[in-house]
Short mmCIF file of C-alpha atoms in Angstrom, two decimals:
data_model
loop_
_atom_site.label_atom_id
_atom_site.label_comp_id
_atom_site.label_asym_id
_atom_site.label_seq_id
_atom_site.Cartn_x
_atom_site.Cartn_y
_atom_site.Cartn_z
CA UNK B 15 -4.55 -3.93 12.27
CA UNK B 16 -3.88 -6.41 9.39
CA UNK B 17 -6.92 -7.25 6.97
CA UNK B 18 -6.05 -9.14 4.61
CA UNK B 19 -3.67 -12.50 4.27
CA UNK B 20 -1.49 -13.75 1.72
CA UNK B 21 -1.24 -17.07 1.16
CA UNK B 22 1.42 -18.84 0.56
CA UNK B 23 4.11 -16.48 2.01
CA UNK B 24 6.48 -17.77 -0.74
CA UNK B 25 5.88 -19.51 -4.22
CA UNK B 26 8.49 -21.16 -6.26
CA UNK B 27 7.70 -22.31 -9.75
CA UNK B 28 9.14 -23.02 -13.06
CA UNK B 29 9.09 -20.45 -15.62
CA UNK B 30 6.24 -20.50 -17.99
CA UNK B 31 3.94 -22.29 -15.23
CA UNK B 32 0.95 -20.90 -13.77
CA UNK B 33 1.14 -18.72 -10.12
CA UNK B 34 -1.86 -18.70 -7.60
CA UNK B 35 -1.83 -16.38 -4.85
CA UNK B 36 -4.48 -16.13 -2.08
CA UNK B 37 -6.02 -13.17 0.50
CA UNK B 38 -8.23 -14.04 2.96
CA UNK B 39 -9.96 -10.81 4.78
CA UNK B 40 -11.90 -10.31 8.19
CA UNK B 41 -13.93 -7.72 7.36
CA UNK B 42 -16.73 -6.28 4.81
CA UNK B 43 -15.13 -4.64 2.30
CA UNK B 44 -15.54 -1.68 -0.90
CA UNK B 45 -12.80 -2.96 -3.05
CA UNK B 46 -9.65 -5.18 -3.25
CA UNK B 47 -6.45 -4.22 -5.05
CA UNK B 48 -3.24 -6.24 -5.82
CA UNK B 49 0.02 -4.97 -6.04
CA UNK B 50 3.32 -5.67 -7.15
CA UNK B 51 6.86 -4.92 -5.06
CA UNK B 52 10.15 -5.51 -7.20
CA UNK B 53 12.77 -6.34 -3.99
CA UNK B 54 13.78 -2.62 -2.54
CA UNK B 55 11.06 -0.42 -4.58
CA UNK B 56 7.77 0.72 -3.84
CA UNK B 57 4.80 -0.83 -4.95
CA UNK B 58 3.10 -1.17 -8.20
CA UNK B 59 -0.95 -1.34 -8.63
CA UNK B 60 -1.68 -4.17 -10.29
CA UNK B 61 -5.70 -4.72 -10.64
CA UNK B 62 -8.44 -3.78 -8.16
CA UNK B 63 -11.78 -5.17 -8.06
CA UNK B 64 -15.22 -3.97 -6.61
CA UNK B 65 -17.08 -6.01 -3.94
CA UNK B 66 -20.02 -6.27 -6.80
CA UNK B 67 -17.30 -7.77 -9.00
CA UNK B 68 -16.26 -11.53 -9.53
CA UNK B 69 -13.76 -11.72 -11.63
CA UNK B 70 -11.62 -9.58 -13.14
CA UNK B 71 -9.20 -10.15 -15.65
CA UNK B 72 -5.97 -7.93 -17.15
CA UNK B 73 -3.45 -9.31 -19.36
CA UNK B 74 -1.64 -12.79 -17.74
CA UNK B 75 -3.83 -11.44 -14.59
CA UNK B 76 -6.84 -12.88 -13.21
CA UNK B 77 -8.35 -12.01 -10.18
CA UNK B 78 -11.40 -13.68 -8.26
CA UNK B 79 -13.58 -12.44 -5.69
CA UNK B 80 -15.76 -14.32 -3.02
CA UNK B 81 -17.12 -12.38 -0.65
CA UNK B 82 -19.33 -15.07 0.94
CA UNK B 83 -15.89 -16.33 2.09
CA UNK B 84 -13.92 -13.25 2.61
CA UNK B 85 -11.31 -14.38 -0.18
CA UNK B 86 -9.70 -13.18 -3.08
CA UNK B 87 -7.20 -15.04 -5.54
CA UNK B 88 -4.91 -13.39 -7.83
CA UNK B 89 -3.69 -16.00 -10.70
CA UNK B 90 -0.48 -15.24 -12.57
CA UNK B 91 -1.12 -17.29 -16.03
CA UNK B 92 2.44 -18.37 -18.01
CA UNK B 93 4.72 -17.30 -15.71
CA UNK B 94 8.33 -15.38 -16.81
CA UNK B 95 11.14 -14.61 -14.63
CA UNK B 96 10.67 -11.25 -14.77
CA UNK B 97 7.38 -12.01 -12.59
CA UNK B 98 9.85 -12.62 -9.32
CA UNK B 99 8.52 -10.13 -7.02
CA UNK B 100 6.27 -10.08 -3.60
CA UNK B 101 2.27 -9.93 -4.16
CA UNK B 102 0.21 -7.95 -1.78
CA UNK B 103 -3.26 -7.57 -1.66
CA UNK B 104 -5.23 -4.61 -0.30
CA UNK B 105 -8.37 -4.05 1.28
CA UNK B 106 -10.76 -1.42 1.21
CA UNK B 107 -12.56 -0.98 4.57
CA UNK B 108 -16.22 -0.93 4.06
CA UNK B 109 -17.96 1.18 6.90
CA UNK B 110 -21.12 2.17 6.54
CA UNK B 111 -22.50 6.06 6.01
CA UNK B 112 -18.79 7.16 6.71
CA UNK B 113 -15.69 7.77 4.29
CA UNK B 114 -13.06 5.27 4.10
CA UNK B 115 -9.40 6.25 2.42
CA UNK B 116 -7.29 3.54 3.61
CA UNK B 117 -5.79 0.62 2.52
CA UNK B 118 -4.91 -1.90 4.28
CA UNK B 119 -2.23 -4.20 2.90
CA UNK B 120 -1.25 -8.39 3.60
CA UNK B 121 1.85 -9.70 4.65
CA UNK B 122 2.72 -10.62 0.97
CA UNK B 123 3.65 -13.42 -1.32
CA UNK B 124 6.86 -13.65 -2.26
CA UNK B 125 7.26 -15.51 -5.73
CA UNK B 126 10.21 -16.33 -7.21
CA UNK B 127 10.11 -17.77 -11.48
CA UNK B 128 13.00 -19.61 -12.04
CA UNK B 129 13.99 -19.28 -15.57
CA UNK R 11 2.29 9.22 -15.30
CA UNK R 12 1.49 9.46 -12.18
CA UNK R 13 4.74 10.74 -9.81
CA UNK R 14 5.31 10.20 -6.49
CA UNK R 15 8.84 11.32 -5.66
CA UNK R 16 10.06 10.51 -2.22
CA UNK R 17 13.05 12.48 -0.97
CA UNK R 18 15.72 10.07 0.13
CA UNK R 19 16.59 6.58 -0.74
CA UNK R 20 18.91 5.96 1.98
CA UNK R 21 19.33 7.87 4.90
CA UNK R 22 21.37 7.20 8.12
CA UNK R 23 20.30 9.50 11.61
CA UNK R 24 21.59 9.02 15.03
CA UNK R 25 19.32 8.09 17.99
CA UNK R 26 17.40 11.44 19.10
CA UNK R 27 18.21 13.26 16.01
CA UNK R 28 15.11 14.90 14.08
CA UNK R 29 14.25 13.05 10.59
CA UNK R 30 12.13 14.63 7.69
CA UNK R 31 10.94 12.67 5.25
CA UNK R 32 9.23 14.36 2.22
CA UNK R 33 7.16 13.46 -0.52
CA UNK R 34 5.75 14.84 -3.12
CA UNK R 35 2.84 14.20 -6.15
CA UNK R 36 2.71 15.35 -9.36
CA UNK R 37 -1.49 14.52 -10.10
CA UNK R 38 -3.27 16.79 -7.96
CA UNK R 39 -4.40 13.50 -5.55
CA UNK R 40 -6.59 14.45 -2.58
CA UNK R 41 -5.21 11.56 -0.46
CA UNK R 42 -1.90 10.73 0.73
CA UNK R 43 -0.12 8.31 2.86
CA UNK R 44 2.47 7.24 4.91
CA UNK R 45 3.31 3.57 5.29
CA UNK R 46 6.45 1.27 7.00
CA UNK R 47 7.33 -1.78 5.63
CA UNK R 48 8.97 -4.38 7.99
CA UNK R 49 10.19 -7.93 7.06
CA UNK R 50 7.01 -9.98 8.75
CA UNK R 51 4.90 -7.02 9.44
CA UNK R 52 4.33 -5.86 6.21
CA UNK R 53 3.00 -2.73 5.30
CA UNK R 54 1.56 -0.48 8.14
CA UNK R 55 -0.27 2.85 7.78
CA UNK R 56 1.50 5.72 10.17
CA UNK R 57 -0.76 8.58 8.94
CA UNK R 58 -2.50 9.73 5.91
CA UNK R 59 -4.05 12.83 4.29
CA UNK R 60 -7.25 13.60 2.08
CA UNK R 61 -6.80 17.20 2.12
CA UNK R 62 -4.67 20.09 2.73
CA UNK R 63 -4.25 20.59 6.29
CA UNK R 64 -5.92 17.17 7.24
CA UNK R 65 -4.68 14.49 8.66
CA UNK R 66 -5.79 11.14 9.97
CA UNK R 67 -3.83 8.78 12.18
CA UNK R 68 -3.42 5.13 10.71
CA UNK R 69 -2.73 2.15 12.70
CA UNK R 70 0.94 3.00 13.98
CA UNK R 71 1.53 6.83 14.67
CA UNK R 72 3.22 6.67 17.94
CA UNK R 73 6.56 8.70 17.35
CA UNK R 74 5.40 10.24 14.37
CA UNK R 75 3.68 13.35 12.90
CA UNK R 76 2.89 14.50 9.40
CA UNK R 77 2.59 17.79 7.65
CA UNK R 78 0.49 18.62 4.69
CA UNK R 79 0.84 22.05 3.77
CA UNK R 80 0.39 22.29 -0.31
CA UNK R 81 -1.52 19.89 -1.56
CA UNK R 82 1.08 18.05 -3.41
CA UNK R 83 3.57 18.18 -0.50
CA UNK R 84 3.51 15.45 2.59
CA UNK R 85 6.28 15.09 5.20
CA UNK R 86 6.51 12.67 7.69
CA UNK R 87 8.61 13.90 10.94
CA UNK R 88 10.37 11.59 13.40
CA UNK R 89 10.34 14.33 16.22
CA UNK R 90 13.06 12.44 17.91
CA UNK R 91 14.73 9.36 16.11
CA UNK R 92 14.68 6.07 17.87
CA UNK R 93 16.64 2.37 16.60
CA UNK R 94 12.86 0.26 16.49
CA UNK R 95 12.37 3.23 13.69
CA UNK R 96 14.99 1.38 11.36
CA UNK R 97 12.42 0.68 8.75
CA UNK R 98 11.16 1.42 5.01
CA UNK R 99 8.91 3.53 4.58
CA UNK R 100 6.52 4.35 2.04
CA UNK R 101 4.82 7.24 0.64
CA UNK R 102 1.75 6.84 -1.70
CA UNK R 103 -1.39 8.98 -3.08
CA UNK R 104 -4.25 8.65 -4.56
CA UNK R 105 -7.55 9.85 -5.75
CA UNK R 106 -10.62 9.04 -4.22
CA UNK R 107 -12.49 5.61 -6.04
CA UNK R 108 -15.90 7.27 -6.36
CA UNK R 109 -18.89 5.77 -3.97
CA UNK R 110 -19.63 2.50 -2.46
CA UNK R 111 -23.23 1.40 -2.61
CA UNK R 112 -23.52 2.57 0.92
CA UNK R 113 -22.20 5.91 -0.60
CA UNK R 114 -19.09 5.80 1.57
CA UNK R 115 -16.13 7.09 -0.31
CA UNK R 116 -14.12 4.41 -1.51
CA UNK R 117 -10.26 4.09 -1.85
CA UNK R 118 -8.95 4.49 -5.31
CA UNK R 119 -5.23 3.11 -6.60
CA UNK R 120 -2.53 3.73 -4.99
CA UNK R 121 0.69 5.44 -6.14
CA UNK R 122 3.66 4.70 -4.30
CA UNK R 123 7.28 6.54 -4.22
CA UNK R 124 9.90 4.27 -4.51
CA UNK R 125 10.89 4.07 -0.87
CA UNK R 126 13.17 5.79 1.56
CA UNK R 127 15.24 3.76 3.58
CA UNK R 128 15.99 4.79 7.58
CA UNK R 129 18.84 3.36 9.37
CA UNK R 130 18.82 4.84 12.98
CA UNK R 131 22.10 4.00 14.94
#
């Protein structure tokens, strides 16, 4: 069952510009982590952030959380090519009294830095 | 750094054929995981693992089973290979994030393997 949504599917922007990237989620949740897939490799943890959390920042990374409206944004700040790559965020299902060890990932946004 | 080391890259199986996929981590992570990846569908959880012996079906594990015999070690098995099982799949692992508030264990970061790719003809 998909959690969260990535929004938009794909981003084109100049290099050096900034890159916002959206996930919208259905459910309460523990944590929410970003990741990074280079095209035919696995995926890369970017930055994960705790439903107490608001924001979160790591290097050209910045990641908000809004749990009033289910949403998280994940802002790529002075963009390079080597940024091209598909975005996924990951949710954390919350459920109460009971252990929870998956993930469940977005569709993805696909971003693409032209040089 | 964390290792997760899947198998095969590329592989290419025949329609009722028997597949093994294998992965294995180099941390000492209680949980692992298998995912798909399909273009659309993104990734899907098939089964995962937080300990030796255990297993938990995810969202999709219809024509699938896992094995998790050493802790580092976790196979996925296609008991009988079929073409909608063309697909990428994904093996990751990961500790345990500590507590919620709730005291419900969390999910920590995941580790992924770098993919193995299944063509079945």
């Amino acid at each position: 069952s998909q959690q969260g949504e990535e929004d938009p599917q794909a981003l084109s922007i100049q290099e050096g510009e900034n890159a916002t990237m959206n996930c919208s989620y259905k459910t309460s949740i523990n944590n929410l982590q970003w990741y990074r897939q280079n095209s035919g490799r696995g995926l890369v943890h970017l930055i994960l952030i705790r439903s107490n959390e608001r924001e979160k920042h790591s290097g050209r990374l910045r990641v908000t959380l809004d749990t009033s409206k289910k949403s998280s944004s994940l802002l790529i700040t002075a963009s390079r090519a080597a940024d091209t790559a598909s975005y996924f965020c990951a949710t954390d299902r919350s459920y109460s009294g009971a252990g929870s060890y998956q993930l469940t990932f977005g569709k993805g946004t696909k971003l693409s830095v032209i040089p | 750094d964390v290792k997760v080391t899947q198998s095969s890259r590329y592989l290419v199986k025949r329609t009722g054929e028997k597949v093994f996929l294998e992965c294995v981590q180099d941390m000492d992570h209680e949980n692992m995981f298998w995912y798909r990846q399909d273009p659309g569908l993104g990734l899907r959880l098939i089964y995962f693992s937080y300990d030796v012996k255990m297993k938990e079906k995810g969202d999709i594990p219809e024509g699938y089973s896992v094995s998790r015999e050493k802790k580092e070690r976790f196979s996925l098995i296609l008991e009988s290979a079929s073409t909608n099982q063309t697909s990428m799949y994904l093996c990751a692992s990961s500790l345990e994030g500590g507590f919620s508030e709730r005291d419900s264990v969390v999910s920590g970061e995941l580790f992924f393997g770098e993919g193995s790719r299944l063509t079945v003809l």
